[in-house]
């Protein structure tokens, strides 16, 4: 026991030095208590009344110290403990009752000596402390802020209860209540060990602290009744002495004190309840939400002051009314069902959005929660949030400028139509013709007003179309979609024509009138019956109409075109060509061939045109799915110009051709190289600098480079294009007009542009020598160009008769399959080194360009952004790239 007390003292001193949450006063009190208890137990082993009395006095002092220390720990853990005075009175009542019962049941002396009564006092105090500690544990809330605090509290109360109970039982020996010294020693030793564990509590696992207070509160009164009954039974036998009477008096006094504390506690609780009700009333009355108390039938019992602001009614006027009367007629049934479900216990809570009945306006959010006898309703004004939500929904579904539905909502509605069995759905895709000029000339504000009027015309047209349902939407820019359901193919064509006619009347822009057109593509769900077994989705139907619209636009202004499977095949093919072209660029699978340009007077090869090719052995299908060797030149160039690769390829071809021409020059050949350029390249601010850098890098004389631009691309290009051509001419580069005579000729630009060569288009040679009118036309063109000092190169010579006739008419040079096809660089160098061609005899068959390209040292080399061309084995025919549009991708 002494060792356990020493261990407890050492543990608390260590905890205090290590910075644990125990104060020095508490640690000191418990250490002194432990020492006093150990000293008392040591004195108890000595013989003599003085030693026994000193020991009892020490135990009494130690018990008081324990009460102070543990009470301080408990109060710090729980912050505040209500009813502490009642707990002390209750512990005194319990201890007095226990001693009275023990005295009566063990037959204690009726008239003991004074020393015996003094020895019972510590026992009485110890028992009071033990019961007080248990009572304090009952006063602590079940959940504290930290589990270590909860465990420390339990250890404190358990330790005090064990030690004081052991000391109390030992003190009763003098009253004749005998107890086992072994059990007393074990109880006190266990208490010391619990005291030691308090300082190490943070390392212990959590302890459950679920208590039921009601049974413990009844126990003291049961003990009082038992003590009184026992004393009364003893008095009946005439054995009652002064000690039981004193004890009963103490019990009664403790009971009176306890009741006094209880009444005081009840008064305090009543005051707290009153204050809490006042605070709750103030909170409810000052909240912005309407709070209503409902009975079991859904009628208003009470309401707060927010009723005036939200409902424009007084709280008194609401009393007794059914709550669903506050909603508009359309929402009353739904509100009443929700209210009765909660007030009658079928649901614990509910939430409903309702529109308020007059005189109130707006929308409110109703939240219901069940309470005994009814429910509490909270009504919150959500008018602003509902309006914002509706505005956002409109933004998500409608075009803000025209008020028409947007693409997402349109597709959603059309998908719903298509989901209906046997529903015929038609989509008209309309794109305005000439609208860009309105924005450019009058500004985007005027353009927006035109689009708004177009939307009004289409909206008016929707009511005149013979269809069950019509929906008009704007999908971006000047593009509109009209969806119709319940209409056949013939009626769809008629509706598309009505769309064209709706745009025919002029538009008033400011004080000017503007004439616009519209191209319309038509696609219907019935159009899929021959091409696919399943009905298309809305997105697919719109895509088909879009393709048809582009086909209509290609036919001219104000045209209508229906969807055809070939349109989709052409669109897929253009994508495949674009992918293949991009892949060929990235992988370096392109090379340059050269078609000789022959001087017609003597057959000398004076130049060559650089043409882009796929080397033999490269399968076009490996570049893109669906790409094959039957790609036409026009297709490839159109795709290259649309996706922007024309500029990158043109610069690469220019670099390759200039490098090759420099090789020819170093070998003593005076041949020039011709390279096509697009207007996109010409208008680039860095193009002229790139040309100078290329010819300077390969040391090519500038006049050996001929840059060709098609005649059709020069139409409408005046200022910037002419300035760029002047800069190229100043750099020493020769310039040529390609495809001259294709129908866009404006002879005036021949006088103003700094060109030296004109290349006659092959279409101008059709009928030469057979049709007198064609021959006269070519003769006139040659005479005009000679008078202007321009050299003429005839393209597309297919037979020797045309060659000899053009020579007679005065053409300077020519090129075509009659003279030579496009050749690889090595074959071209052999042609330059060979003799002049005899144009008076038939030429031998041209050697086809089917072998892999040789790698010439110092001859080839791509730009940094372009991988080097890779020669490929095999004997596949080459892909020739377009003629009709200007680029280096010419045949």
mmCIF file with all atom_site columns, C-alpha atoms in Angstrom, residues 445-540:
data_model
loop_
_atom_site.group_PDB
_atom_site.id
_atom_site.type_symbol
_atom_site.label_atom_id
_atom_site.label_alt_id
_atom_site.label_comp_id
_atom_site.label_asym_id
_atom_site.label_entity_id
_atom_site.label_seq_id
_atom_site.pdbx_PDB_ins_code
_atom_site.Cartn_x
_atom_site.Cartn_y
_atom_site.Cartn_z
_atom_site.occupancy
_atom_site.B_iso_or_equiv
_atom_site.pdbx_formal_charge
_atom_site.auth_seq_id
_atom_site.auth_comp_id
_atom_site.auth_asym_id
_atom_site.auth_atom_id
_atom_site.pdbx_PDB_model_num
ATOM 1  C CA . UNK A 1 445 ? -24.805 46.420 -84.805  1.00 0.00 ? 445 UNK A CA 1
ATOM 2  C CA . UNK A 1 446 ? -26.547 46.694 -88.182  1.00 0.00 ? 446 UNK A CA 1
ATOM 3  C CA . UNK A 1 447 ? -25.809 43.030 -88.801  1.00 0.00 ? 447 UNK A CA 1
ATOM 4  C CA . UNK A 1 448 ? -27.495 42.097 -85.526  1.00 0.00 ? 448 UNK A CA 1
ATOM 5  C CA . UNK A 1 449 ? -30.606 44.050 -86.534  1.00 0.00 ? 449 UNK A CA 1
ATOM 6  C CA . UNK A 1 450 ? -30.681 42.222 -89.861  1.00 0.00 ? 450 UNK A CA 1
ATOM 7  C CA . UNK A 1 451 ? -30.419 38.861 -88.081  1.00 0.00 ? 451 UNK A CA 1
ATOM 8  C CA . UNK A 1 452 ? -33.267 39.839 -85.763  1.00 0.00 ? 452 UNK A CA 1
ATOM 9  C CA . UNK A 1 453 ? -35.460 40.663 -88.761  1.00 0.00 ? 453 UNK A CA 1
ATOM 10 C CA . UNK A 1 454 ? -34.481 37.383 -90.431  1.00 0.00 ? 454 UNK A CA 1
ATOM 11 C CA . UNK A 1 455 ? -35.525 35.561 -87.263  1.00 0.00 ? 455 UNK A CA 1
ATOM 12 C CA . UNK A 1 456 ? -38.874 37.379 -87.335  1.00 0.00 ? 456 UNK A CA 1
ATOM 13 C CA . UNK A 1 457 ? -39.458 36.355 -90.951  1.00 0.00 ? 457 UNK A CA 1
ATOM 14 C CA . UNK A 1 458 ? -38.594 32.724 -90.208  1.00 0.00 ? 458 UNK A CA 1
ATOM 15 C CA . UNK A 1 459 ? -40.790 32.783 -87.109  1.00 0.00 ? 459 UNK A CA 1
ATOM 16 C CA . UNK A 1 460 ? -43.702 34.098 -89.168  1.00 0.00 ? 460 UNK A CA 1
ATOM 17 C CA . UNK A 1 461 ? -43.009 31.441 -91.789  1.00 0.00 ? 461 UNK A CA 1
ATOM 18 C CA . UNK A 1 462 ? -43.272 28.711 -89.133  1.00 0.00 ? 462 UNK A CA 1
ATOM 19 C CA . UNK A 1 463 ? -46.984 29.414 -88.720  1.00 0.00 ? 463 UNK A CA 1
ATOM 20 C CA . UNK A 1 464 ? -47.608 29.137 -92.454  1.00 0.00 ? 464 UNK A CA 1
ATOM 21 C CA . UNK A 1 465 ? -45.857 25.802 -93.024  1.00 0.00 ? 465 UNK A CA 1
ATOM 22 C CA . UNK A 1 466 ? -48.156 22.796 -93.404  1.00 0.00 ? 466 UNK A CA 1
ATOM 23 C CA . UNK A 1 467 ? -46.647 20.758 -90.560  1.00 0.00 ? 467 UNK A CA 1
ATOM 24 C CA . UNK A 1 468 ? -47.870 19.570 -87.173  1.00 0.00 ? 468 UNK A CA 1
ATOM 25 C CA . UNK A 1 469 ? -44.956 21.095 -85.265  1.00 0.00 ? 469 UNK A CA 1
ATOM 26 C CA . UNK A 1 470 ? -42.352 23.652 -86.331  1.00 0.00 ? 470 UNK A CA 1
ATOM 27 C CA . UNK A 1 471 ? -39.344 24.947 -84.370  1.00 0.00 ? 471 UNK A CA 1
ATOM 28 C CA . UNK A 1 472 ? -36.979 27.685 -85.568  1.00 0.00 ? 472 UNK A CA 1
ATOM 29 C CA . UNK A 1 473 ? -33.500 28.053 -84.117  1.00 0.00 ? 473 UNK A CA 1
ATOM 30 C CA . UNK A 1 474 ? -30.364 30.088 -84.653  1.00 0.00 ? 474 UNK A CA 1
ATOM 31 C CA . UNK A 1 475 ? -27.238 27.973 -84.411  1.00 0.00 ? 475 UNK A CA 1
ATOM 32 C CA . UNK A 1 476 ? -24.575 30.625 -84.845  1.00 0.00 ? 476 UNK A CA 1
ATOM 33 C CA . UNK A 1 477 ? -23.604 33.561 -87.015  1.00 0.00 ? 477 UNK A CA 1
ATOM 34 C CA . UNK A 1 478 ? -25.994 33.807 -89.955  1.00 0.00 ? 478 UNK A CA 1
ATOM 35 C CA . UNK A 1 479 ? -27.045 30.147 -89.842  1.00 0.00 ? 479 UNK A CA 1
ATOM 36 C CA . UNK A 1 480 ? -30.590 29.065 -88.933  1.00 0.00 ? 480 UNK A CA 1
ATOM 37 C CA . UNK A 1 481 ? -32.286 25.689 -88.575  1.00 0.00 ? 481 UNK A CA 1
ATOM 38 C CA . UNK A 1 482 ? -35.987 25.033 -89.046  1.00 0.00 ? 482 UNK A CA 1
ATOM 39 C CA . UNK A 1 483 ? -37.189 21.721 -87.670  1.00 0.00 ? 483 UNK A CA 1
ATOM 40 C CA . UNK A 1 484 ? -40.557 20.378 -88.809  1.00 0.00 ? 484 UNK A CA 1
ATOM 41 C CA . UNK A 1 485 ? -42.526 17.284 -87.808  1.00 0.00 ? 485 UNK A CA 1
ATOM 42 C CA . UNK A 1 486 ? -45.376 15.705 -89.725  1.00 0.00 ? 486 UNK A CA 1
ATOM 43 C CA . UNK A 1 487 ? -44.319 16.722 -93.223  1.00 0.00 ? 487 UNK A CA 1
ATOM 44 C CA . UNK A 1 488 ? -43.355 14.754 -96.330  1.00 0.00 ? 488 UNK A CA 1
ATOM 45 C CA . UNK A 1 489 ? -40.586 15.165 -98.863  1.00 0.00 ? 489 UNK A CA 1
ATOM 46 C CA . UNK A 1 490 ? -42.634 17.190 -101.324 1.00 0.00 ? 490 UNK A CA 1
ATOM 47 C CA . UNK A 1 491 ? -43.908 19.546 -98.645  1.00 0.00 ? 491 UNK A CA 1
ATOM 48 C CA . UNK A 1 492 ? -40.343 19.883 -97.298  1.00 0.00 ? 492 UNK A CA 1
ATOM 49 C CA . UNK A 1 493 ? -39.120 21.129 -100.688 1.00 0.00 ? 493 UNK A CA 1
ATOM 50 C CA . UNK A 1 494 ? -41.965 23.606 -100.815 1.00 0.00 ? 494 UNK A CA 1
ATOM 51 C CA . UNK A 1 495 ? -41.142 24.811 -97.299  1.00 0.00 ? 495 UNK A CA 1
ATOM 52 C CA . UNK A 1 496 ? -37.488 25.277 -98.270  1.00 0.00 ? 496 UNK A CA 1
ATOM 53 C CA . UNK A 1 497 ? -38.547 27.388 -101.237 1.00 0.00 ? 497 UNK A CA 1
ATOM 54 C CA . UNK A 1 498 ? -40.700 29.482 -98.905  1.00 0.00 ? 498 UNK A CA 1
ATOM 55 C CA . UNK A 1 499 ? -37.604 30.089 -96.776  1.00 0.00 ? 499 UNK A CA 1
ATOM 56 C CA . UNK A 1 500 ? -35.764 31.386 -99.851  1.00 0.00 ? 500 UNK A CA 1
ATOM 57 C CA . UNK A 1 501 ? -38.701 33.612 -100.737 1.00 0.00 ? 501 UNK A CA 1
ATOM 58 C CA . UNK A 1 502 ? -38.902 34.964 -97.172  1.00 0.00 ? 502 UNK A CA 1
ATOM 59 C CA . UNK A 1 503 ? -35.415 36.448 -97.528  1.00 0.00 ? 503 UNK A CA 1
ATOM 60 C CA . UNK A 1 504 ? -35.994 37.827 -101.017 1.00 0.00 ? 504 UNK A CA 1
ATOM 61 C CA . UNK A 1 505 ? -37.507 41.191 -99.855  1.00 0.00 ? 505 UNK A CA 1
ATOM 62 C CA . UNK A 1 506 ? -34.782 43.717 -99.177  1.00 0.00 ? 506 UNK A CA 1
ATOM 63 C CA . UNK A 1 507 ? -33.669 44.718 -95.688  1.00 0.00 ? 507 UNK A CA 1
ATOM 64 C CA . UNK A 1 508 ? -33.514 48.330 -94.521  1.00 0.00 ? 508 UNK A CA 1
ATOM 65 C CA . UNK A 1 509 ? -30.131 49.084 -92.947  1.00 0.00 ? 509 UNK A CA 1
ATOM 66 C CA . UNK A 1 510 ? -30.022 52.688 -91.806  1.00 0.00 ? 510 UNK A CA 1
ATOM 67 C CA . UNK A 1 511 ? -31.269 54.617 -94.841  1.00 0.00 ? 511 UNK A CA 1
ATOM 68 C CA . UNK A 1 512 ? -30.037 51.986 -97.292  1.00 0.00 ? 512 UNK A CA 1
ATOM 69 C CA . UNK A 1 513 ? -31.685 48.835 -98.609  1.00 0.00 ? 513 UNK A CA 1
ATOM 70 C CA . UNK A 1 514 ? -29.718 45.594 -98.720  1.00 0.00 ? 514 UNK A CA 1
ATOM 71 C CA . UNK A 1 515 ? -30.560 42.531 -100.776 1.00 0.00 ? 515 UNK A CA 1
ATOM 72 C CA . UNK A 1 516 ? -29.633 39.170 -99.282  1.00 0.00 ? 516 UNK A CA 1
ATOM 73 C CA . UNK A 1 517 ? -30.159 35.587 -100.278 1.00 0.00 ? 517 UNK A CA 1
ATOM 74 C CA . UNK A 1 518 ? -30.279 32.302 -98.426  1.00 0.00 ? 518 UNK A CA 1
ATOM 75 C CA . UNK A 1 519 ? -28.996 28.825 -99.269  1.00 0.00 ? 519 UNK A CA 1
ATOM 76 C CA . UNK A 1 520 ? -31.099 26.014 -97.839  1.00 0.00 ? 520 UNK A CA 1
ATOM 77 C CA . UNK A 1 521 ? -30.194 22.378 -97.277  1.00 0.00 ? 521 UNK A CA 1
ATOM 78 C CA . UNK A 1 522 ? -32.957 19.833 -96.715  1.00 0.00 ? 522 UNK A CA 1
ATOM 79 C CA . UNK A 1 523 ? -32.699 16.526 -94.840  1.00 0.00 ? 523 UNK A CA 1
ATOM 80 C CA . UNK A 1 524 ? -35.507 14.365 -93.513  1.00 0.00 ? 524 UNK A CA 1
ATOM 81 C CA . UNK A 1 525 ? -35.925 11.197 -91.542  1.00 0.00 ? 525 UNK A CA 1
ATOM 82 C CA . UNK A 1 526 ? -37.526 9.659  -94.609  1.00 0.00 ? 526 UNK A CA 1
ATOM 83 C CA . UNK A 1 527 ? -34.290 10.239 -96.522  1.00 0.00 ? 527 UNK A CA 1
ATOM 84 C CA . UNK A 1 528 ? -32.593 7.499  -94.491  1.00 0.00 ? 528 UNK A CA 1
ATOM 85 C CA . UNK A 1 529 ? -34.931 4.746  -95.640  1.00 0.00 ? 529 UNK A CA 1
ATOM 86 C CA . UNK A 1 530 ? -32.805 3.940  -98.684  1.00 0.00 ? 530 UNK A CA 1
ATOM 87 C CA . UNK A 1 531 ? -29.406 4.416  -97.047  1.00 0.00 ? 531 UNK A CA 1
ATOM 88 C CA . UNK A 1 532 ? -29.753 3.092  -93.506  1.00 0.00 ? 532 UNK A CA 1
ATOM 89 C CA . UNK A 1 533 ? -32.213 0.808  -91.710  1.00 0.00 ? 533 UNK A CA 1
ATOM 90 C CA . UNK A 1 534 ? -32.300 2.959  -88.558  1.00 0.00 ? 534 UNK A CA 1
ATOM 91 C CA . UNK A 1 535 ? -33.713 6.438  -88.158  1.00 0.00 ? 535 UNK A CA 1
ATOM 92 C CA . UNK A 1 536 ? -31.014 9.109  -87.755  1.00 0.00 ? 536 UNK A CA 1
ATOM 93 C CA . UNK A 1 537 ? -30.508 11.069 -84.571  1.00 0.00 ? 537 UNK A CA 1
ATOM 94 C CA . UNK A 1 538 ? -31.087 14.813 -84.474  1.00 0.00 ? 538 UNK A CA 1
ATOM 95 C CA . UNK A 1 539 ? -27.374 15.633 -84.714  1.00 0.00 ? 539 UNK A CA 1
ATOM 96 C CA . UNK A 1 540 ? -27.018 13.392 -87.756  1.00 0.00 ? 540 UNK A CA 1
#
